[in-house]
Amino acid sequence: MGCDGGTIPKRHELVKGPRKAVKVDKTAELVARWYYCTLSQEKLCRPIVACELGRLYNKDAVIEFLLDKSADKTPMEAASHIKSIKNVTELNLADNPAWSGDKESKKGDTYDDMQSARFICPVVGLEMNGRHRFCFLRNCGCVFSERALKEIKTEVCHKCGAPFQEEDVIILNGNKEDVEVLKKRMEDRRLKSKLEKKSKKCKSAESAALQVTTEDSAGPSKVKNRKDCIASSSGEKRHIVFTKSSADDRSSSVPGKVTKASTAAKRSIADSEEKSEAYKSIFTTHSSAKRPKEECSNWVTHTAYCF
């Protein structure tokens, strides 16, 4: 039945003290972070993306996570901050020429060296196996070791030449302090983008309202302008007619230029003169035969005055 003298219990078996922290194998933790997807727990394969907190994912897994909108979807803490595909950046990784993991057919009888990595730093040549700190640029997605950025300080990417700032550098699989800093930057960046979108919407609404008001105010003025145009055009026509008539008068006054109106006037004057001469001749002939010369001369002057 126990405690019959055959066994002597010790103190640690009777008194329960605080539990000891479970030690995690560091190599296993590094392998899980740098060789497997954070979301699907599958091996990383291209295309590989990274979030704004520096975690590595398979792009296919992220797309499936975003497209899955079912009610049975389990909430993932590792991807809760990913709201769209724009929140991740596709990485531009440099292959390690000394790595032959996928080239050889593994049957289980070979030694898998976890220190050798699939990707390396293109500047220094360090392997991306978790032993060294790596980072990527959010603008272009190129991956470098932190040592390379510290030794060669430039404001341009070493690989593609794209310009970047200090805020664009994101550390891959950083510690808790690094994650807190990156999280704060992410929140500030998203808040800034929201404010910019709101300001753009307000500006577009104001411009649309201004256009409407200008159109309303320009309505009656357009009618007035049309009337003015008509008046001005009629005035021009009248002016043109006036100038034509004045031109005709001038042309008629100029010697050597004979117009229709001038010729008709001359003809009428000539006809009137001929008629007056005919009447004169008739009166003079009849009067000269019956009256004396003085009376005839007076009669001629009187008739000429009348005509």
Coordinates of C-alpha atoms in Angstrom, one line a residue:
M1 CA 0.0 0.0 0.0
G2 CA 3.0 2.3 0.3
C3 CA 4.8 4.0 3.3
D4 CA 5.2 0.7 5.0
G5 CA 8.9 1.3 5.6
G6 CA 10.1 -0.1 2.3
T7 CA 10.3 3.4 0.6
I8 CA 11.4 6.7 2.1
P9 CA 9.9 9.7 0.2
K10 CA 12.1 12.7 -0.4
R11 CA 11.2 16.3 0.0
H12 CA 11.0 17.2 -3.6
E13 CA 8.5 14.4 -4.1
L14 CA 6.2 15.7 -1.4
V15 CA 6.6 19.5 -1.7
K16 CA 5.7 21.0 -5.1
G17 CA 7.9 24.0 -6.0
P18 CA 7.9 26.4 -8.9
R19 CA 8.1 24.8 -12.3
K20 CA 11.3 25.1 -14.2
A21 CA 11.3 26.9 -17.5
V22 CA 11.4 24.5 -20.4
K23 CA 14.5 25.0 -22.4
V24 CA 13.9 25.3 -26.2
D25 CA 16.5 24.0 -28.5
K26 CA 18.0 27.1 -30.2
T27 CA 18.9 25.3 -33.4
A28 CA 15.4 24.0 -33.8
E29 CA 14.0 27.5 -33.2
L30 CA 16.3 29.0 -35.8
V31 CA 15.3 26.3 -38.3
A32 CA 11.6 27.0 -37.7
R33 CA 12.1 30.7 -38.2
W34 CA 14.4 30.8 -41.2
Y35 CA 13.5 27.6 -43.1
Y36 CA 9.7 27.4 -42.7
C37 CA 6.7 29.6 -43.4
T38 CA 5.3 31.4 -40.3
L39 CA 1.7 31.0 -41.5
S40 CA 1.5 27.5 -43.0
Q41 CA 4.5 25.9 -41.3
E42 CA 5.7 24.6 -44.6
K43 CA 9.2 24.9 -46.1
L44 CA 9.9 28.3 -47.6
C45 CA 9.9 28.2 -51.4
R46 CA 9.9 31.0 -53.9
P47 CA 8.1 33.4 -54.1
I48 CA 9.0 34.4 -50.5
V49 CA 7.5 37.5 -48.9
A50 CA 8.1 39.3 -45.6
C51 CA 5.7 41.4 -43.5
E52 CA 6.4 44.8 -41.9
L53 CA 7.4 43.0 -38.7
G54 CA 10.1 41.0 -40.4
R55 CA 8.5 37.5 -40.6
L56 CA 8.9 35.2 -43.5
Y57 CA 6.0 33.7 -45.4
N58 CA 5.2 31.8 -48.6
K59 CA 3.3 34.1 -50.9
D60 CA 0.8 31.4 -51.7
A61 CA 0.0 30.9 -48.0
V62 CA -0.6 34.7 -47.6
I63 CA -2.9 34.8 -50.6
E64 CA -4.9 31.8 -49.3
F65 CA -5.2 33.4 -45.9
L66 CA -6.5 36.7 -47.4
L67 CA -9.0 34.9 -49.7
D68 CA -10.4 32.7 -46.9
K69 CA -13.3 34.6 -45.5
S70 CA -15.2 31.8 -44.0
A71 CA -16.7 31.8 -40.5
D72 CA -14.6 28.8 -39.5
K73 CA -11.4 30.6 -40.2
T74 CA -9.0 30.2 -37.3
P75 CA -7.5 33.5 -36.2
M76 CA -3.7 33.6 -36.8
E77 CA -1.7 35.8 -34.5
A78 CA 1.3 35.6 -36.9
A79 CA -0.7 37.2 -39.7
S80 CA -3.3 39.3 -37.9
H81 CA -1.6 42.5 -39.0
I82 CA -1.7 41.5 -42.7
K83 CA -4.9 43.1 -44.2
S84 CA -4.0 43.0 -47.9
I85 CA -1.2 41.8 -50.2
K86 CA 0.2 45.4 -50.1
N87 CA 1.3 44.8 -46.5
V88 CA 3.9 42.3 -47.6
T89 CA 7.0 42.7 -49.7
E90 CA 8.4 40.1 -52.1
L91 CA 12.0 39.4 -51.3
N92 CA 14.8 39.5 -53.8
L93 CA 17.1 36.8 -52.4
A94 CA 20.6 35.8 -53.6
D95 CA 21.2 32.0 -53.9
N96 CA 24.0 30.3 -52.1
P97 CA 26.2 28.4 -54.6
A98 CA 27.5 26.0 -51.9
W99 CA 24.0 24.8 -51.0
S100 CA 22.7 21.6 -52.6
G101 CA 19.7 20.7 -50.4
D102 CA 17.2 20.3 -53.2
K103 CA 19.6 19.0 -55.8
E104 CA 20.5 15.7 -54.1
S105 CA 17.8 13.0 -53.6
K106 CA 17.5 12.4 -49.9
K107 CA 16.7 8.9 -48.7
G108 CA 17.2 9.5 -45.0
D109 CA 20.8 8.2 -44.9
T110 CA 22.5 11.6 -45.4
Y111 CA 23.5 14.2 -42.9
D112 CA 21.5 17.4 -43.2
D113 CA 23.7 20.3 -42.2
M114 CA 21.5 23.0 -40.8
Q115 CA 24.3 25.6 -40.7
S116 CA 24.3 25.8 -44.5
A117 CA 21.6 28.1 -45.8
R118 CA 19.9 28.4 -49.1
F119 CA 20.4 32.2 -49.4
I120 CA 23.4 34.4 -48.6
C121 CA 24.2 38.1 -48.4
P122 CA 25.2 39.4 -51.9
V123 CA 27.7 41.9 -50.4
V124 CA 29.5 40.1 -47.6
G125 CA 28.7 36.5 -48.4
L126 CA 27.2 35.5 -45.0
E127 CA 24.7 32.7 -45.0
M128 CA 21.2 33.5 -44.0
N129 CA 20.8 30.7 -41.4
G130 CA 19.8 32.7 -38.3
R131 CA 23.3 33.1 -36.9
H132 CA 23.7 36.5 -38.4
R133 CA 21.2 39.4 -38.5
F134 CA 19.6 40.1 -41.9
C135 CA 17.3 42.8 -43.1
F136 CA 15.5 43.8 -46.2
L137 CA 14.5 47.1 -47.9
R138 CA 10.8 47.8 -48.0
N139 CA 11.1 49.7 -51.3
C140 CA 12.8 47.1 -53.5
G141 CA 12.8 43.9 -51.4
C142 CA 16.5 43.3 -51.6
V143 CA 18.0 41.3 -48.7
F144 CA 21.4 42.1 -47.0
S145 CA 23.1 41.3 -43.8
E146 CA 23.2 44.0 -41.2
R147 CA 27.0 43.9 -41.2
A148 CA 27.0 44.9 -44.9
L149 CA 24.8 47.9 -44.3
K150 CA 26.9 49.0 -41.4
E151 CA 30.3 48.6 -43.2
I152 CA 29.1 50.2 -46.4
K153 CA 27.0 53.2 -45.5
T154 CA 25.0 54.4 -48.5
E155 CA 21.6 55.7 -49.2
V156 CA 21.2 53.5 -52.3
C157 CA 20.6 49.8 -52.5
H158 CA 23.8 47.8 -53.1
K159 CA 22.0 45.4 -55.5
C160 CA 19.5 47.4 -57.6
G161 CA 20.5 51.0 -56.9
A162 CA 17.1 52.1 -55.5
P163 CA 17.2 54.9 -53.0
F164 CA 16.0 54.2 -49.4
Q165 CA 15.8 55.7 -46.0
E166 CA 16.5 54.4 -42.5
E167 CA 12.8 53.8 -41.9
D168 CA 12.7 51.4 -45.0
V169 CA 15.1 49.0 -43.4
I170 CA 13.3 46.1 -41.7
I171 CA 15.1 43.4 -39.7
L172 CA 14.2 39.8 -40.5
N173 CA 13.2 37.7 -37.5
G174 CA 14.4 40.2 -34.9
N175 CA 14.1 40.0 -31.2
K176 CA 11.3 41.5 -29.1
E177 CA 12.8 45.0 -29.0
D178 CA 13.1 45.0 -32.8
V179 CA 9.5 43.8 -33.2
E180 CA 8.2 46.6 -31.0
V181 CA 10.1 49.3 -33.0
L182 CA 8.9 47.8 -36.3
K183 CA 5.3 47.6 -35.0
K184 CA 5.4 51.3 -34.0
R185 CA 6.7 52.3 -37.4
M186 CA 4.0 50.2 -39.1
E187 CA 1.2 51.9 -37.1
D188 CA 2.6 55.4 -37.9
R189 CA 2.9 54.6 -41.6
R190 CA -0.6 53.3 -41.8
L191 CA -2.0 56.3 -39.9
K192 CA -0.2 58.6 -42.2
S193 CA -1.5 56.9 -45.3
K194 CA -5.1 57.1 -44.0
L195 CA -4.7 60.9 -43.3
E196 CA -3.3 61.3 -46.9
K197 CA -6.3 59.5 -48.4
K198 CA -8.8 61.6 -46.3
S199 CA -7.1 64.8 -47.4
K200 CA -7.2 63.7 -51.1
K201 CA -10.9 62.9 -50.8
C202 CA -11.6 66.3 -49.2
K203 CA -9.6 68.1 -51.9
S204 CA -11.5 66.2 -54.7
A205 CA -14.8 67.1 -53.0
E206 CA -13.9 70.7 -52.8
S207 CA -12.8 70.9 -56.4
A208 CA -16.1 69.3 -57.5
A209 CA -18.0 71.8 -55.5
L210 CA -16.1 74.7 -56.9
Q211 CA -16.7 73.4 -60.5
V212 CA -20.5 73.2 -59.8
T213 CA -20.5 76.8 -58.4
T214 CA -18.5 78.1 -61.3
E215 CA -20.9 76.4 -63.8
D216 CA -24.0 77.9 -62.0
S217 CA -22.5 81.4 -61.9
A218 CA -21.3 81.2 -65.5
G219 CA -24.8 80.2 -66.8
P220 CA -26.4 83.7 -67.1
S221 CA -23.1 85.3 -68.1
K222 CA -22.9 82.9 -71.0
V223 CA -26.3 84.1 -72.2
K224 CA -25.2 87.7 -71.9
N225 CA -22.0 87.0 -73.7
R226 CA -24.0 85.4 -76.5
K227 CA -26.2 88.4 -76.8
D228 CA -23.2 90.7 -76.8
C229 CA -21.7 88.5 -79.5
I230 CA -24.8 88.8 -81.6
A231 CA -25.0 92.5 -81.1
S232 CA -21.3 92.9 -81.9
S233 CA -21.7 90.7 -85.0
S234 CA -24.7 92.8 -86.2
G235 CA -22.8 95.9 -85.5
E236 CA -19.9 94.6 -87.6
K237 CA -22.4 93.8 -90.4
R238 CA -23.8 97.3 -90.2
H239 CA -20.4 98.8 -90.2
I240 CA -19.5 96.7 -93.2
V241 CA -22.5 98.0 -95.1
F242 CA -21.7 101.5 -94.1
T243 CA -18.2 101.2 -95.3
K244 CA -19.3 99.7 -98.6
S245 CA -21.7 102.6 -99.2
S246 CA -19.0 105.1 -98.3
A247 CA -16.6 103.3 -100.5
D248 CA -19.1 103.6 -103.4
D249 CA -19.5 107.3 -102.8
R250 CA -15.7 107.8 -102.7
S251 CA -15.3 105.8 -105.9
S252 CA -18.0 107.9 -107.6
S253 CA -16.2 111.1 -106.5
V254 CA -12.9 109.9 -107.9
P255 CA -12.5 110.9 -111.6
G256 CA -12.0 108.1 -114.0
K257 CA -14.1 105.7 -112.1
V258 CA -17.7 105.6 -113.5
T259 CA -20.3 103.7 -111.5
K260 CA -23.9 102.8 -112.4
A261 CA -25.4 105.4 -110.1
S262 CA -23.3 108.2 -111.5
T263 CA -24.0 107.3 -115.1
A264 CA -27.8 107.3 -114.4
A265 CA -27.6 110.7 -112.8
K266 CA -25.7 112.1 -115.8
R267 CA -28.2 110.7 -118.2
S268 CA -31.2 112.2 -116.3
I269 CA -29.4 115.7 -116.2
A270 CA -28.7 115.5 -120.0
D271 CA -32.4 114.6 -120.8
S272 CA -33.7 117.5 -118.6
E273 CA -31.3 119.9 -120.4
E274 CA -32.5 118.7 -123.8
K275 CA -36.2 119.1 -122.8
S276 CA -35.5 122.6 -121.5
E277 CA -33.8 123.6 -124.7
A278 CA -36.7 122.2 -126.8
Y279 CA -39.2 124.2 -124.7
K280 CA -37.1 127.3 -125.1
S281 CA -36.9 126.9 -128.8
I282 CA -40.7 126.4 -129.1
F283 CA -41.5 129.5 -127.0
T284 CA -39.0 131.7 -128.8
T285 CA -40.2 130.8 -132.3
H286 CA -43.9 131.5 -131.5
S287 CA -43.2 134.7 -129.6
S288 CA -40.7 136.1 -132.1
A289 CA -43.3 136.0 -134.8
K290 CA -46.0 138.1 -133.0
R291 CA -44.2 140.3 -130.5
P292 CA -41.3 142.7 -130.7
K293 CA -37.8 141.8 -129.9
E294 CA -37.7 143.3 -126.4
E295 CA -40.8 141.4 -125.3
C296 CA -39.4 138.2 -126.8
S297 CA -36.2 138.6 -124.8
N298 CA -38.1 139.2 -121.6
W299 CA -40.2 136.1 -122.2
V300 CA -37.1 134.0 -122.8
T301 CA -35.5 135.0 -119.6
H302 CA -38.8 134.4 -117.7
T303 CA -39.2 130.9 -119.1
A304 CA -35.5 130.2 -118.4
Y305 CA -35.9 131.3 -114.8
C306 CA -39.0 129.0 -114.4
F307 CA -37.2 126.1 -115.8

